[in-house]
Short mmCIF file of C-alpha atoms in Angstrom, two decimals:
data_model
loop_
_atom_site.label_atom_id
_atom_site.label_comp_id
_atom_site.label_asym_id
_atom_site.label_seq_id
_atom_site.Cartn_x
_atom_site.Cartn_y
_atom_site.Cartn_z
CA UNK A 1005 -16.75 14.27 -13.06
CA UNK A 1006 -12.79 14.59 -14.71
CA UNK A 1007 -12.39 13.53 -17.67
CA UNK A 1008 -9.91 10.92 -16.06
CA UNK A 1009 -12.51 9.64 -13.85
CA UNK A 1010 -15.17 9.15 -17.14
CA UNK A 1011 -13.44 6.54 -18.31
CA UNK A 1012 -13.46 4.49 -15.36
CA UNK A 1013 -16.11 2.05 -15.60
CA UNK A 1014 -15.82 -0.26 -12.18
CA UNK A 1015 -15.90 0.99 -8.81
CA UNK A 1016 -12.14 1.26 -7.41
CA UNK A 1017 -12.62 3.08 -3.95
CA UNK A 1018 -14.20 0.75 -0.95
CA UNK A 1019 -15.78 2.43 2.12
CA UNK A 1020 -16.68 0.73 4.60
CA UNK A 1021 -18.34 1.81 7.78
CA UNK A 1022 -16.80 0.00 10.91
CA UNK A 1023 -18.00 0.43 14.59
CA UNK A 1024 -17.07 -0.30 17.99
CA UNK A 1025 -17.43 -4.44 17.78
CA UNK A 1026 -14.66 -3.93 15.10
CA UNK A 1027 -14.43 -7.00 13.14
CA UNK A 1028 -17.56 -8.92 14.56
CA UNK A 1029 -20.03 -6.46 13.06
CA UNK A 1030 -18.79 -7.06 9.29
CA UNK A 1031 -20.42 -8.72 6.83
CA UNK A 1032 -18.60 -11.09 4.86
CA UNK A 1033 -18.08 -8.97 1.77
CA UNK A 1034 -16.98 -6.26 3.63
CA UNK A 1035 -13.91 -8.23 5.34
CA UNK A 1036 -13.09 -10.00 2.02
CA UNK A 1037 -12.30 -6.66 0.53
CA UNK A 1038 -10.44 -5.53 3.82
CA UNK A 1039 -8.12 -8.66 3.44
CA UNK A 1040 -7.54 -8.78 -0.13
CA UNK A 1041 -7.09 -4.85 -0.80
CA UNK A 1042 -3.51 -3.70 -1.04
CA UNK A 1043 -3.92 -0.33 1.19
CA UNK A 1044 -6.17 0.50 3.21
CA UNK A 1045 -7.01 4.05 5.07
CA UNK A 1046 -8.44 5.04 7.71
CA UNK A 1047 -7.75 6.74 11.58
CA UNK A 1048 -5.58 5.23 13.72
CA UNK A 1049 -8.76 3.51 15.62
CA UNK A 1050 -10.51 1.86 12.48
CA UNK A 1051 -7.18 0.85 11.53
CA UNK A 1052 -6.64 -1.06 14.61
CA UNK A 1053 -10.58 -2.28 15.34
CA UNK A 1054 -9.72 -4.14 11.59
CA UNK A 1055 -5.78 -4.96 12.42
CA UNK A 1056 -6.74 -8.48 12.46
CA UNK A 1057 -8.12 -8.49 8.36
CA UNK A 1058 -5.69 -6.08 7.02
CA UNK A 1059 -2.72 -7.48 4.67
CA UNK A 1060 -1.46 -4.83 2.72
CA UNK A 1061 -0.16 -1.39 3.73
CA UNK A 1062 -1.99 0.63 6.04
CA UNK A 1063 -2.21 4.25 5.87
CA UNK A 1064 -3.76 6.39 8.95
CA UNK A 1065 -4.89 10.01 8.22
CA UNK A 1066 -2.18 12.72 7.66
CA UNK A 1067 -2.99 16.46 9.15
CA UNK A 1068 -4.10 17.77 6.85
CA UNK A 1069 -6.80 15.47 5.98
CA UNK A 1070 -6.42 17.00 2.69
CA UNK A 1071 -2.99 15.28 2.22
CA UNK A 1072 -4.66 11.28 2.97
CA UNK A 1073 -7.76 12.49 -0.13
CA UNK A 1074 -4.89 13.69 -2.60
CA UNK A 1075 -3.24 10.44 -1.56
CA UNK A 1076 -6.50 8.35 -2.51
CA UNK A 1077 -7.14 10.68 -5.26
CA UNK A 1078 -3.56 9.60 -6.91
CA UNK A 1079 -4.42 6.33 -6.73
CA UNK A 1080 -7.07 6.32 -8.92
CA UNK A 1081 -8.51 3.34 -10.79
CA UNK A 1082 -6.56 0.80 -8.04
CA UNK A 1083 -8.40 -1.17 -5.50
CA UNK A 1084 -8.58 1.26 -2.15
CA UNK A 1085 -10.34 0.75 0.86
CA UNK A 1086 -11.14 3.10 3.20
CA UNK A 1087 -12.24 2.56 6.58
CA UNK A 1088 -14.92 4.96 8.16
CA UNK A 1089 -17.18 5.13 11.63
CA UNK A 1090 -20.49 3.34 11.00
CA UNK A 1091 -22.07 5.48 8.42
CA UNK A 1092 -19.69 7.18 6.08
CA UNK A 1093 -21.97 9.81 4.73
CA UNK A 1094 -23.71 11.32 8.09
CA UNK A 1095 -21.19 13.28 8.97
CA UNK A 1096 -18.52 10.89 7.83
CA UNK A 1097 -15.32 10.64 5.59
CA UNK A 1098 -17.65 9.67 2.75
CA UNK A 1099 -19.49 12.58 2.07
CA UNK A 1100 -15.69 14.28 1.96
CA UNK A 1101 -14.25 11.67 -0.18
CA UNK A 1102 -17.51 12.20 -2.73
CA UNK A 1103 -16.37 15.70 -3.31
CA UNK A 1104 -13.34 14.95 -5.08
CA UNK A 1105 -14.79 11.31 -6.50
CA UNK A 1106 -17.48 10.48 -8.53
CA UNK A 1107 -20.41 8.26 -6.47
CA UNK A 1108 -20.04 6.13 -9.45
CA UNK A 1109 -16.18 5.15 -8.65
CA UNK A 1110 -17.49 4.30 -5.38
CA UNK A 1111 -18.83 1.41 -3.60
CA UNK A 1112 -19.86 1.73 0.40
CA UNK A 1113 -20.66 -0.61 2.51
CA UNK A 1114 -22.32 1.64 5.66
CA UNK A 1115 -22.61 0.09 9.07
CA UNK A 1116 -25.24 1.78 11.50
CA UNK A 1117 -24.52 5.19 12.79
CA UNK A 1118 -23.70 6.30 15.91
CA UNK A 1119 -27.29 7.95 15.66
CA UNK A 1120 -28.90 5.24 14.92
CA UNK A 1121 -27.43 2.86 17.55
CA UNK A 1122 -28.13 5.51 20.20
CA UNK A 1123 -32.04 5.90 19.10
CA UNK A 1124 -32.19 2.39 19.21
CA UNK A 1125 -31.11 2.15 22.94
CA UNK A 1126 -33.17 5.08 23.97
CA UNK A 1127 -36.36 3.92 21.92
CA UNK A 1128 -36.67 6.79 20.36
CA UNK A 1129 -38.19 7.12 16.71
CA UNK A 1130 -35.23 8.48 14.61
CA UNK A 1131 -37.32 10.62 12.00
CA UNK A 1132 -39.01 12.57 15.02
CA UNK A 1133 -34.99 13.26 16.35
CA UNK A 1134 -33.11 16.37 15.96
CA UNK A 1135 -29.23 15.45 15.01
CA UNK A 1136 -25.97 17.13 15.08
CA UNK A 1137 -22.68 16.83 15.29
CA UNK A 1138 -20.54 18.89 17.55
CA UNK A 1139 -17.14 17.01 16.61
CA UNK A 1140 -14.69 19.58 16.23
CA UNK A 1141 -17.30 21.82 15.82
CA UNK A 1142 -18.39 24.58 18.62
CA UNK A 1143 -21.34 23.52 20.80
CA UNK A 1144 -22.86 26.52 20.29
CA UNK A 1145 -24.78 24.45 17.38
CA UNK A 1146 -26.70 22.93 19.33
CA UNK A 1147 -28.62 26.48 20.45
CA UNK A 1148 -31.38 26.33 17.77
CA UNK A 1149 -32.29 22.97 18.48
CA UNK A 1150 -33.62 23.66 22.07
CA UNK A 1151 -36.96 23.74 21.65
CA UNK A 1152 -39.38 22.77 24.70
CA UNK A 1153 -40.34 19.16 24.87
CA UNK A 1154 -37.61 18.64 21.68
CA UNK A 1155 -35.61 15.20 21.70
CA UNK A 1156 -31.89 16.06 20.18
CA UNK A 1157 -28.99 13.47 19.66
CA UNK A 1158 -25.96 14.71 19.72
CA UNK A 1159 -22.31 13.52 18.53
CA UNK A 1160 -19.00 15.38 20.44
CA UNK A 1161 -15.79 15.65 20.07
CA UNK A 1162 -14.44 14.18 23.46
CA UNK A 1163 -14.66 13.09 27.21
CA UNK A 1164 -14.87 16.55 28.08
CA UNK A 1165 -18.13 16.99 25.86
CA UNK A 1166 -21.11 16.08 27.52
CA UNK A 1167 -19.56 18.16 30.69
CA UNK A 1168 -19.13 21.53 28.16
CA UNK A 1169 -22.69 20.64 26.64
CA UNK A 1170 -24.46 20.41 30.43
CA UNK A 1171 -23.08 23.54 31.17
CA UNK A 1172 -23.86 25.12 28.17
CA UNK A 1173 -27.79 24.21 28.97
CA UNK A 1174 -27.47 25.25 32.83
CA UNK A 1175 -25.97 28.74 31.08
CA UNK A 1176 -29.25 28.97 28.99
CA UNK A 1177 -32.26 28.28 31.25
CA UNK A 1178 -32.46 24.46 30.64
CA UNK A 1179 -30.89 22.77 33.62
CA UNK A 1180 -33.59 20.42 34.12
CA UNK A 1181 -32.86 19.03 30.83
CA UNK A 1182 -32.30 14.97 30.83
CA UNK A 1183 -29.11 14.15 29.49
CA UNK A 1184 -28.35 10.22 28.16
CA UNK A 1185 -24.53 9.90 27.97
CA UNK A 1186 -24.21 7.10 25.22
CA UNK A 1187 -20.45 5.56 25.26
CA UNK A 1188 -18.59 3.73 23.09
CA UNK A 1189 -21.94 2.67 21.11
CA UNK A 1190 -21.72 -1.21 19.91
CA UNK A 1191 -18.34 -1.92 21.83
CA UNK A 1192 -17.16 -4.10 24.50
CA UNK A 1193 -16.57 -0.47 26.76
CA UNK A 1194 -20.25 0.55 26.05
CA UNK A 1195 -22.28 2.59 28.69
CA UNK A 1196 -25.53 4.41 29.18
CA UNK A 1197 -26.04 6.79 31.88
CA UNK A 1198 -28.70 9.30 32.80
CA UNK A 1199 -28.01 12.54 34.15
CA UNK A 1200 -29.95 16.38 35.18
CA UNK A 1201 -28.04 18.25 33.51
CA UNK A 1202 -27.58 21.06 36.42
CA UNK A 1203 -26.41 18.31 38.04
CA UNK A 1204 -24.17 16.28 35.53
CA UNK A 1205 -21.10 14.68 37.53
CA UNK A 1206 -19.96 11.73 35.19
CA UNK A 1207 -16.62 11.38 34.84
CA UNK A 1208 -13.99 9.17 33.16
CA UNK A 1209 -15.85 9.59 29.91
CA UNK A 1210 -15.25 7.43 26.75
CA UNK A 1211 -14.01 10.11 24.08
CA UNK A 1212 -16.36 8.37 21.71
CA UNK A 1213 -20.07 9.48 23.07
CA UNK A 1214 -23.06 10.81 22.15
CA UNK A 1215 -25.40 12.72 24.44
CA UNK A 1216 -29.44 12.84 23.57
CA UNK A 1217 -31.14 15.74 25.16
CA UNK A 1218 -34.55 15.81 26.36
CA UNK A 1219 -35.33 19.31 26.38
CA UNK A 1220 -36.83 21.21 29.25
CA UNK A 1221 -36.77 24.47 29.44
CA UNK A 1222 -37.30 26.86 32.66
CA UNK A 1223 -39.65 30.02 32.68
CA UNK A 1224 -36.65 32.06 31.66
CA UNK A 1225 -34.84 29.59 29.30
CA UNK A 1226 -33.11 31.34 25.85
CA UNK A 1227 -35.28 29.40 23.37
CA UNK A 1228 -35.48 30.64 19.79
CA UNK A 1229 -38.81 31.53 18.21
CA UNK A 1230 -38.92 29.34 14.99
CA UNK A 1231 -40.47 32.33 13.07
CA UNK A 1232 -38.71 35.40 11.75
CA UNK A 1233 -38.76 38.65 13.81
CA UNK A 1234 -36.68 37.61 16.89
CA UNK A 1235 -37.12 39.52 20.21
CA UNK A 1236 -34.57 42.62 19.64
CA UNK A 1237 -34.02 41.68 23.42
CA UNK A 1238 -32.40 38.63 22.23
CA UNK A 1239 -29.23 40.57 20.64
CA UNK A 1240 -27.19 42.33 22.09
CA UNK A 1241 -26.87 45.62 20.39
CA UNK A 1242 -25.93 49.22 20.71
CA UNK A 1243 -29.31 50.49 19.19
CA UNK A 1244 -28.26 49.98 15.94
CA UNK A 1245 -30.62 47.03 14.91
CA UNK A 1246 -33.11 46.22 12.24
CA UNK A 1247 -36.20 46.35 14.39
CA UNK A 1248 -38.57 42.83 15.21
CA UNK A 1249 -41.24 44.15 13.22
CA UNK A 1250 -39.21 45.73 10.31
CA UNK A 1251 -36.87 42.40 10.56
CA UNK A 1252 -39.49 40.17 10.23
CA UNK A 1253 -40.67 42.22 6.76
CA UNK A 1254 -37.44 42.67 5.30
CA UNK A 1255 -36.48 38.44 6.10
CA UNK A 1256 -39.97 38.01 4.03
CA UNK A 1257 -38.60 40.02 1.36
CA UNK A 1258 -35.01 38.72 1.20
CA UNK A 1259 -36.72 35.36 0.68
CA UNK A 1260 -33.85 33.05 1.43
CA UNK A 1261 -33.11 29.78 -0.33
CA UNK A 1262 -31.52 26.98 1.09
CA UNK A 1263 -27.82 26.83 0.34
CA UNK A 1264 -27.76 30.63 -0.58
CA UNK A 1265 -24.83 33.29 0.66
CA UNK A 1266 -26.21 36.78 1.67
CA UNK A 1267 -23.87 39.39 2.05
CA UNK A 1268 -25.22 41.95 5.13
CA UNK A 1269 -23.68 45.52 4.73
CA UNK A 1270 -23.87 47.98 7.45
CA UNK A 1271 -24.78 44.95 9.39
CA UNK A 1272 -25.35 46.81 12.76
CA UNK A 1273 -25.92 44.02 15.03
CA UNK A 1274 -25.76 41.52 12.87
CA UNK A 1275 -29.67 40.37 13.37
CA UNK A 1276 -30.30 40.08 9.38
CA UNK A 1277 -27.67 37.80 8.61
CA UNK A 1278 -28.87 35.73 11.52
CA UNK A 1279 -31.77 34.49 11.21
CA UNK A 1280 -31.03 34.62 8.16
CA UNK A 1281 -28.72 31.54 8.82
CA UNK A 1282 -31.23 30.22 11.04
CA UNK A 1283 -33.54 29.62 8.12
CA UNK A 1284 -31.74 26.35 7.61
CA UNK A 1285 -28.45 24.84 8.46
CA UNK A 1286 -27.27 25.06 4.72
CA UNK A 1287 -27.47 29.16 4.51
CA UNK A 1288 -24.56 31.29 4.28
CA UNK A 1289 -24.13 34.65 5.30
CA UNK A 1290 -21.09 37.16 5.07
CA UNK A 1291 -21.61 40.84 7.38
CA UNK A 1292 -19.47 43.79 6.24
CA UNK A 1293 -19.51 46.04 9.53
CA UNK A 1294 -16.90 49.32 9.94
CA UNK A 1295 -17.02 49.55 13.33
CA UNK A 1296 -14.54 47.32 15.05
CA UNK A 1297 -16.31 47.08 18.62
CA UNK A 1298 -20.02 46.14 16.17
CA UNK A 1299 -18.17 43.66 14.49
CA UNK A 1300 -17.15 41.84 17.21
CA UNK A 1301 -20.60 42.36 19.17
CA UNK A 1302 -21.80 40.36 15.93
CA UNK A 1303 -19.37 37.81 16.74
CA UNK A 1304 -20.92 36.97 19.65
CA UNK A 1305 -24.29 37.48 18.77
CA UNK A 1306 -23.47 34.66 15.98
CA UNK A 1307 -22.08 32.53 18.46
CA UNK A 1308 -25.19 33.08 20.94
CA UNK A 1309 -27.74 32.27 18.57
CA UNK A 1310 -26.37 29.11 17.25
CA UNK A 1311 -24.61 30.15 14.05
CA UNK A 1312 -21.39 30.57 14.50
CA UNK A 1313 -20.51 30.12 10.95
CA UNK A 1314 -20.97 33.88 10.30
CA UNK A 1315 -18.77 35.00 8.74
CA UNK A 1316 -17.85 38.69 10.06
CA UNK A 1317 -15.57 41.17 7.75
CA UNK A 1318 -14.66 44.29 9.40
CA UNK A 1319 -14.48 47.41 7.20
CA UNK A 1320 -15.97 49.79 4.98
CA UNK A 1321 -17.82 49.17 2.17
CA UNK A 1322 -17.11 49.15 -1.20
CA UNK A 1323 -13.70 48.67 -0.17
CA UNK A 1324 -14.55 45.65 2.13
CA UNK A 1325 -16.64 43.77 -0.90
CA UNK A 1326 -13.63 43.09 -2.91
CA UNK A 1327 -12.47 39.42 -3.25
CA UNK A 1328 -15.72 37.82 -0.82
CA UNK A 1329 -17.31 34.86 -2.16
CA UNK A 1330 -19.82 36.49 -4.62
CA UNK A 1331 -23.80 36.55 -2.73
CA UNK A 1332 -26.93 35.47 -3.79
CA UNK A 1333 -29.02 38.14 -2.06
CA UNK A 1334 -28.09 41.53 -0.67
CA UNK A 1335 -29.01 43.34 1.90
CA UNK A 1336 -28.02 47.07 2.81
CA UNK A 1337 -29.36 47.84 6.33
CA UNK A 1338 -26.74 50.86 6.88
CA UNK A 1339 -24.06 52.97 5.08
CA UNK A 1340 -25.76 52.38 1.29
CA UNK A 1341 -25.83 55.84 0.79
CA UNK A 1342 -21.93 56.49 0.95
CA UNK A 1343 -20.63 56.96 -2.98
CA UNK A 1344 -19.98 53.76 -4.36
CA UNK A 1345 -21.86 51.15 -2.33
CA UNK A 1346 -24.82 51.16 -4.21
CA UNK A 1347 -22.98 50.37 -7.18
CA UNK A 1348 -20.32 48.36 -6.14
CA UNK A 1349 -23.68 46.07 -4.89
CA UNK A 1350 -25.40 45.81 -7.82
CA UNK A 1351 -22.33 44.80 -9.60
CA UNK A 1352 -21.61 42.23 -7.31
CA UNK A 1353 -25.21 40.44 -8.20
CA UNK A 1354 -25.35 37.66 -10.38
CA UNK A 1355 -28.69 37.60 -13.04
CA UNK A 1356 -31.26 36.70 -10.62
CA UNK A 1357 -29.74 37.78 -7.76
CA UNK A 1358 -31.33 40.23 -4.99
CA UNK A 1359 -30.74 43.19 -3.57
CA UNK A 1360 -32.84 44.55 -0.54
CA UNK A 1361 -32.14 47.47 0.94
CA UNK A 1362 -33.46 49.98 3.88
CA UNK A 1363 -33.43 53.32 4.63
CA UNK A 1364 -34.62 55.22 7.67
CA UNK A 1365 -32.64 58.62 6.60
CA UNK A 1366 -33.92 61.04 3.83
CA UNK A 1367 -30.57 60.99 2.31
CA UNK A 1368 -30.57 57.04 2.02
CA UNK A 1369 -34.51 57.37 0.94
CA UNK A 1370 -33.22 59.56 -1.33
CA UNK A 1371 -30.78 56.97 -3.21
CA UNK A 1372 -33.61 54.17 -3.03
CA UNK A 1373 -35.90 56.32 -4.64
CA UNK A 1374 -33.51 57.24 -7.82
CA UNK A 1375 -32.42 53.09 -7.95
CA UNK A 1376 -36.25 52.79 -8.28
CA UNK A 1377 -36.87 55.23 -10.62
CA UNK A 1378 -34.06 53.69 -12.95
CA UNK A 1379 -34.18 50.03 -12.19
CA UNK A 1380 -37.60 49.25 -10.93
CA UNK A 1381 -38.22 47.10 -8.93
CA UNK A 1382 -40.53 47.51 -5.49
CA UNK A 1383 -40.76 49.87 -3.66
CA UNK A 1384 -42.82 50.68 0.02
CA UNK A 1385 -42.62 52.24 3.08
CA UNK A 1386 -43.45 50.79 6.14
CA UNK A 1387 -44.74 52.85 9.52
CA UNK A 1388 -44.97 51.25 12.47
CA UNK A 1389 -46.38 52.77 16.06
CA UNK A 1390 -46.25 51.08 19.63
CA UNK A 1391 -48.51 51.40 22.33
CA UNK A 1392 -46.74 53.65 25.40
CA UNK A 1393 -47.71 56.07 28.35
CA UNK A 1394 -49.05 59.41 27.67
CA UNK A 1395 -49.73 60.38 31.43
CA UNK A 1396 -52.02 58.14 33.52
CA UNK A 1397 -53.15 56.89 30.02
CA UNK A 1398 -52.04 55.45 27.07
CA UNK A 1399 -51.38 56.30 23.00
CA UNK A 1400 -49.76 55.51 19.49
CA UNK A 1401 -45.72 56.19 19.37
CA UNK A 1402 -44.76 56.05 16.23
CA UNK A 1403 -41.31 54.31 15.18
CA UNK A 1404 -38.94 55.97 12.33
CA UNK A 1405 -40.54 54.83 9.23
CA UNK A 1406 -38.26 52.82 6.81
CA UNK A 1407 -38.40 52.88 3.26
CA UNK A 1408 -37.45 49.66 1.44
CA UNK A 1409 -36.51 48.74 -2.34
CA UNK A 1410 -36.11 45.51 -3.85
CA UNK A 1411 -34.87 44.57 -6.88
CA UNK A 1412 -33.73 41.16 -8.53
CA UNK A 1413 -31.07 41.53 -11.58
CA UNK A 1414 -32.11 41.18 -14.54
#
């Protein structure tokens, strides 16, 4: 918290969560502070669904949204309220506002969630629900949450959303997937209608909706394994992948923490930083990748497994490290034995940090072996052999083995 904002004892900023029923469904405390406050903020819809209790100057969100939180920023220590969609902090302005301003200056007043309102018309327990939003965000979020038998509520962007999101399940081996349509939740235009989503044919949408998902998948349906080591047949790649088995080993090792940004050079096909990322919704992952027509095969990798927050940088490394967000964890899956990647690596660590790296070539080997010998840290090989045809009969075919070194700064 500022120094500014320290010695401010009282709450100044209001939020308060309205929903579709507008000025019906607030309390009393809640429309006190909307009539007596001398601005108010707030989109164009809030700002109308409270028209009725607003007396001083209203002010609808600028594009940038940055520009409307410097404007409510500036007006610290005077009375502001700001008007949000039911509950300000799932998914909401609140949670943006609270970067910028202390909880402390604060005082919300949440109304129920467009979540909540849908569970309660579908009777479905809340806690047992998988949630996300897809408003303004890509749909292809929604991938890791289609799990077999898996209930999922989720919030889009516009009339044209539930239509995008049935084809997207069709695309993906879940067309028999029930799809709820939930419009205009709590409003006087509210609707609920039930759809298969190979055959979804609503039209005329509300642009306010959310659509819950009972999840059915067919015998062929694109549903991703919860545990590390994803089917290589998953990715699309050029060859140039860290192997299920060796994938699954080296995830174990990187150890991710939620929040935590790995950088992935030499990223191949981009399978580390993946499920990386699909450890949890909070991890970050940056992949350094030389070859143009790789990088953009990660792209769409990303996008295909759900996490299209990637973040893809294409060029060589060490040249390619300078000025990205500094990582947590490393790992070096190809290209760590050109001269300077190694170090330029290590550098980049904070204390604590982690470095993993892999080598299938005796020249890489070679550099892992001589880190070890003057940092420490582990070191182990790992030989794996698959069962294949020799003949009429059948017999061990061993895989390259890969060498791997970890290390965490000191």
């Amino acid at each position: 918290m500022s120094n500014s904002a320290s010695a401010i004892v009282a709450p100044w900023l209001v939020i308060v969560g309205i929903g579709e029923d507008g000025v019906a469904g607030l309390g009393d405390e809640a429309k006190r502070l909307i009539a007596t406050t001398p601005v108010v903020f707030g989109g164009a819809r809030h700002l109308e669904l409270a028209a009725s209790l607003i007396t001083g100057e209203r002010q609808a969100w600028q594009s940038p949204f940055e520009k409307s939180v410097e404007a409510i920023v500036a007006r610290r220590g005077s009375t502001v309220v700001v008007l949000a969609s039911g509950d300000p902090f799932l998914f909401g302005v609140g949670a943006t506002l609270a970067r910028r301003i202390d909880a402390g200056e604060m005082r919300v007043i949440p109304a129920p969630s467009s979540f909540s309102l849908a569970a309660s018309r579908l009777g479905w327990a809340l806690q047992d629900v998988a949630t996300v939003s897809l408003h303004g965000r890509p749909l292809d979020l929604i991938r890791p949450h289609l799990q077999p038998g898996a209930r999922v509520l989720a919030l889009t962007s516009d009339e044209d959303g539930p239509k995008a999101l049935a084809a997207l399940l069709c695309d993906n081996g879940f067309g028999q997937a029930r799809l709820t349509v939930l419009e205009a939740l709590g409003g006087e235009r509210e609707r609920i209608s039930r759809q298969i989503a190979s055959s979804f044919a609503l039209e005329d949408l509300h642009p306010l909706n959310v659509c819950a998902i009972e999840v059915v998948a067919d015998a062929k349906a694109r549903v991703l394994p919860l545990a590390a080591g994803l089917d290589d047949a998953l990715f699309e790649h050029d060859g140039q992948i860290t192997k299920r088995e060796v994938r699954a080993l080296t995830l174990s090792t990187l150890a991710p923490r939620k929040g935590e940004l790995l950088w992935d050079i030499g990223a191949g096909s981009g399978s580390i930083a993946i499920e990386w990322m699909l450890a949890d919704p909070a991890m970050r992952a940056i992949v350094i990748e030389a070859s143009s027509e790789r990088a953009a095969r990660i792209g769409r990798n990303a996008a295909r497994f759900g996490v299209p927050g990637l973040a893809v940088v294409e060029g060589e490394a060490p040249g390619a490290l300078r000025g990205l967000a500094p990582p947590d964890v490393i790992f070096i899956g190809g290209g760590g034995s050109e001269p300077g990647v190694m170090d330029a690596a290590i550098a980049a660590l904070g204390t604590g940090g982690r470095l993993v790296a892999n080598a299938v070539t005796t020249e890489m080997e070679a550099v892992l072996i001589a880190q070890h010998a003057r940092l420490g840290g582990s070191l182990i090989r790992i030989d794996i052999a698959r069962a294949s045809p020799v003949g009429t009969m059948t017999g061990w075919r061993p895989a390259m083995p890969v060498t791997q070194w970890s290390w965490v700064k000191p």
